[in-house]
Coordinates of C-alpha atoms in Angstrom, one line a residue:
M1 CA -26.6 -18.6 5.5
F2 CA -22.7 -18.1 5.6
T3 CA -20.4 -21.2 3.5
T4 CA -18.4 -23.0 5.6
K5 CA -17.2 -25.2 3.0
L6 CA -14.0 -23.1 2.6
S7 CA -13.2 -23.9 6.4
E8 CA -12.9 -27.3 5.7
W9 CA -9.4 -28.7 6.2
T10 CA -8.4 -29.9 2.2
W11 CA -5.9 -29.3 0.1
S12 CA -8.4 -27.6 -2.0
S13 CA -10.0 -25.3 0.2
V14 CA -6.5 -24.0 1.7
L15 CA -5.6 -22.9 -2.4
I16 CA -9.1 -21.1 -2.5
R17 CA -8.2 -19.3 0.6
I18 CA -4.9 -18.4 -0.6
I19 CA -6.0 -16.8 -4.2
I20 CA -8.6 -15.0 -2.6
S21 CA -6.1 -13.7 -0.1
L22 CA -3.8 -12.6 -3.0
V23 CA -7.1 -10.7 -4.8
I24 CA -8.4 -8.7 -1.7
G25 CA -5.1 -7.4 -1.1
M26 CA -4.2 -6.8 -4.4
I27 CA -7.4 -5.2 -5.1
I28 CA -7.0 -3.3 -1.2
G29 CA -3.6 -2.2 -2.4
I30 CA -4.3 -1.0 -6.1
D31 CA -6.7 0.9 -4.5
R32 CA -4.7 3.0 -1.9
G33 CA -1.9 3.5 -4.6
A34 CA -4.1 5.2 -7.0
K35 CA -4.8 7.5 -4.2
R36 CA -1.2 8.2 -3.7
R37 CA -1.8 6.8 -0.3
G38 CA 0.9 4.4 1.5
G39 CA 1.3 0.9 1.8
G40 CA 0.6 -0.4 -2.2
A41 CA -0.2 -3.1 -3.4
R42 CA 2.7 -5.1 -2.6
T43 CA 2.6 -4.0 1.3
T44 CA -1.6 -5.4 1.0
I45 CA -0.5 -8.6 -1.0
T46 CA 2.4 -9.5 1.9
V47 CA 0.5 -8.3 4.7
C48 CA -2.7 -10.3 3.8
L49 CA -1.1 -13.9 3.1
G50 CA 1.3 -13.4 5.6
A51 CA -2.4 -12.9 7.8
T52 CA -3.5 -15.8 6.5
M53 CA -1.1 -18.1 7.2
V54 CA -1.4 -18.0 10.2
M55 CA -4.9 -18.5 10.4
L56 CA -4.3 -21.2 8.9
I57 CA -1.5 -22.6 11.3
E58 CA -4.3 -21.8 13.8
Q59 CA -5.8 -24.4 12.2
Y60 CA -3.9 -27.3 11.2
L61 CA -2.8 -26.6 15.5
E62 CA -6.5 -27.8 15.8
Q63 CA -6.1 -30.5 13.7
L64 CA -3.2 -32.1 15.0
Y65 CA -3.9 -31.3 18.8
P66 CA -6.9 -29.8 19.7
E67 CA -6.1 -30.8 23.7
R68 CA -3.2 -28.3 23.0
L69 CA -4.5 -25.2 21.6
D70 CA -1.9 -23.1 24.2
I71 CA 1.0 -23.9 21.3
S72 CA -1.1 -21.0 19.2
R73 CA 0.1 -19.1 21.7
I74 CA 4.3 -19.4 20.7
A75 CA 2.5 -18.1 17.9
A76 CA 0.9 -14.8 17.8
Q77 CA 4.3 -14.0 20.1
V78 CA 6.4 -14.5 17.2
V79 CA 4.0 -12.7 15.0
S80 CA 3.1 -9.5 16.8
G81 CA 7.2 -9.0 18.1
V82 CA 8.2 -9.3 14.3
G83 CA 6.5 -6.4 13.6
F84 CA 9.6 -4.5 15.3
L85 CA 12.0 -5.9 13.2
G86 CA 10.1 -4.7 10.4
A87 CA 9.8 -1.6 11.5
G88 CA 14.1 -1.3 11.5
S89 CA 13.8 -1.6 7.9
I90 CA 11.1 1.4 7.4
L91 CA 12.1 4.6 6.3
V92 CA 11.4 8.2 5.8
S93 CA 12.9 10.6 3.4
G94 CA 11.6 14.3 2.7
H95 CA 8.2 13.8 2.0
Q96 CA 8.1 9.3 1.0
I97 CA 7.8 6.6 3.2
K98 CA 9.9 3.9 2.3
G99 CA 10.3 0.4 2.8
L100 CA 7.3 -0.7 3.6
T101 CA 6.9 -4.1 1.5
S102 CA 9.8 -5.0 2.9
A103 CA 9.1 -4.6 6.7
A104 CA 5.9 -6.7 5.7
S105 CA 8.2 -9.3 3.6
I106 CA 9.5 -9.6 6.8
W107 CA 6.7 -10.2 9.1
T108 CA 5.3 -12.6 6.4
C109 CA 8.9 -14.0 6.3
A110 CA 8.1 -14.6 10.1
C111 CA 4.8 -16.5 9.6
V112 CA 6.6 -18.7 6.7
G113 CA 8.9 -19.7 9.2
L114 CA 6.1 -20.6 12.0
A115 CA 3.9 -22.9 8.5
I116 CA 7.3 -24.5 8.1
G117 CA 8.0 -25.1 12.6
I118 CA 5.1 -27.4 12.6
G119 CA 5.1 -29.1 9.1
F120 CA 2.6 -27.2 6.8
I121 CA 4.9 -27.7 4.1
D122 CA 1.9 -28.1 1.6
G123 CA 0.8 -24.3 3.0
T124 CA 4.5 -23.2 3.1
I125 CA 5.3 -23.8 -0.7
L126 CA 2.1 -22.6 -2.0
L127 CA 2.0 -19.3 0.2
T128 CA 5.3 -18.9 -1.4
A129 CA 4.5 -19.3 -4.7
F130 CA 1.3 -16.8 -4.8
W131 CA 3.2 -14.1 -3.1
L132 CA 6.7 -14.1 -5.3
I133 CA 3.9 -13.4 -8.0
G134 CA 2.1 -11.0 -6.8
V135 CA 4.7 -9.0 -6.0
H136 CA 6.7 -9.4 -8.9
L137 CA 3.5 -9.2 -11.5
T138 CA 1.3 -6.5 -9.4
P139 CA 3.9 -3.4 -10.8
Y140 CA 2.8 -4.0 -14.1
I141 CA -0.6 -3.9 -13.0
E142 CA -0.1 -1.3 -11.5
E143 CA 1.9 0.8 -14.5
K144 CA -1.7 0.1 -16.0
V145 CA -4.1 1.2 -13.8
Y146 CA -2.5 4.4 -12.3
K147 CA -1.9 5.7 -15.7
Y148 CA -5.9 6.2 -16.0
S149 CA -6.2 7.3 -12.8
R150 CA -6.7 11.0 -11.9
Y151 CA -5.1 11.8 -8.6
M152 CA -2.2 13.2 -8.4
T153 CA 0.4 14.8 -5.2
L154 CA 2.7 17.2 -5.5
Y155 CA 5.3 18.6 -4.0
I156 CA 6.0 22.2 -4.9
E157 CA 8.3 24.6 -3.8
V158 CA 7.4 28.1 -3.5
E159 CA 9.1 31.6 -2.4
D160 CA 6.5 33.1 -1.0
G161 CA 2.7 33.7 0.9
K162 CA 1.1 35.0 -2.3
A163 CA 2.5 31.6 -4.5
I164 CA 0.7 29.0 -2.0
T165 CA -2.3 31.6 -2.5
L166 CA -2.4 31.1 -6.5
V167 CA -1.4 27.9 -6.2
S168 CA -4.5 26.8 -3.4
R169 CA -7.2 28.8 -5.9
H170 CA -5.4 27.6 -9.3
L171 CA -6.7 24.5 -7.9
K172 CA -9.9 25.2 -6.9
N173 CA -10.4 27.1 -10.0
E174 CA -9.5 24.2 -12.0
N175 CA -12.9 22.8 -10.0
C176 CA -10.2 19.1 -8.5
F177 CA -10.4 17.7 -5.6
I178 CA -8.6 18.3 -2.9
D179 CA -7.3 15.5 -0.5
T180 CA -4.2 17.4 1.2
F181 CA -2.8 20.8 0.6
Q182 CA -0.4 20.6 3.8
V183 CA 2.2 23.6 4.0
D184 CA 6.0 23.5 5.9
K185 CA 7.2 27.5 6.5
P186 CA 11.0 27.9 5.2
K187 CA 13.4 27.0 8.0
A188 CA 16.1 29.4 7.3
K189 CA 16.0 33.0 5.0
G190 CA 16.4 32.3 2.0
Q191 CA 14.8 29.0 1.3
H192 CA 11.5 28.2 -0.1
F193 CA 7.9 27.0 1.4
Q194 CA 7.4 23.7 0.4
I195 CA 3.5 22.1 -0.6
V196 CA 2.8 18.6 -0.3
T197 CA -0.4 18.6 -1.8
T198 CA -3.3 15.8 -3.0
F199 CA -5.6 15.9 -5.4
K200 CA -8.4 14.5 -7.8
L201 CA -7.8 16.2 -11.6
P202 CA -11.8 16.7 -13.4
K203 CA -12.7 14.5 -15.8
G204 CA -10.8 16.1 -19.2
K205 CA -7.6 17.2 -17.5
N206 CA -4.1 16.1 -19.1
R207 CA -1.2 15.2 -16.1
E208 CA 1.1 16.6 -17.9
D209 CA -0.8 19.6 -19.5
Y210 CA -2.2 20.9 -15.8
Q211 CA 1.6 20.2 -13.8
H212 CA 2.8 22.5 -16.5
S213 CA 0.1 24.7 -15.9
I214 CA 1.1 25.0 -12.0
R215 CA 4.9 25.5 -13.2
E216 CA 4.3 28.4 -14.7
L217 CA 2.0 30.4 -11.6
K218 CA 4.3 33.1 -10.3
G219 CA 6.2 32.1 -7.5
V220 CA 6.7 28.5 -7.6
A221 CA 10.0 27.5 -7.6
S222 CA 9.8 24.4 -8.5
M223 CA 7.4 21.0 -8.6
N224 CA 7.3 17.1 -8.6
E225 CA 5.4 14.7 -8.2
I226 CA 5.4 12.2 -6.1

C-alpha cells in the first residue's frame, strides 16, 4: 500500500516533498552528467523543483477554492507558455548546447511567480532557498563524481577517411564501449573531418594517457574533450 501521509497539506509535508524533489532531481542530473549527456544536475534540479511547485500550487488552490478548480487552468497555460521564453536562452555552439539551466530557471521562476500570486508564500520561500542551494552546491558534488566517471566525449579532427578508421579501431581494440560515433564531412577543401564520440573507458585506463594515445594516431589533427 502506498502511504498518503506526505499528501497531507501540512508544513512538514510540503518541506519533505521539496527536499525529495531536490534529491531526485540531483540524482537524475548527475547520472546523465556522468555519461556526458545534455541536461546536467542543475537543469534537472531546477525542472524537478519547478514541477513540484506546480503540484503544490494545485493542492493549495484546492484547499482555498474547493468548488473553483477552473483556476488551475490559468496556471497550466502559464507553465506551458513560458517554455517558448526559455527556449530563447538555449544556444547551440558547435557541438555544445548552452543555456539549458537558464531556460529551466526561467520556467521555475514562472512557477514561483504563480505561487506568490496565489499567496503560497511559505512554499515559495522554501523552494527558492532549496533551488539556490542545489544550483550552487551541485557543481562541487558533480566535480567529485565526474572525476571517477569512465565516460568521455571527445571532439576529434582528422585529415582523411583512413584516420577515421584508425580512431574507431583504436577504441574497439582498447575494449571501449562506444555509445555514439558521429562523423561530419568537411564542407570545403583543406578542412578536416570532424568526429564526436562518446565512449566508456575500460577499468584501469587513465583518462589523460588515453587521450594522448589518440592524439598520437596518424592523421589526427586535433582533439578536445567536451
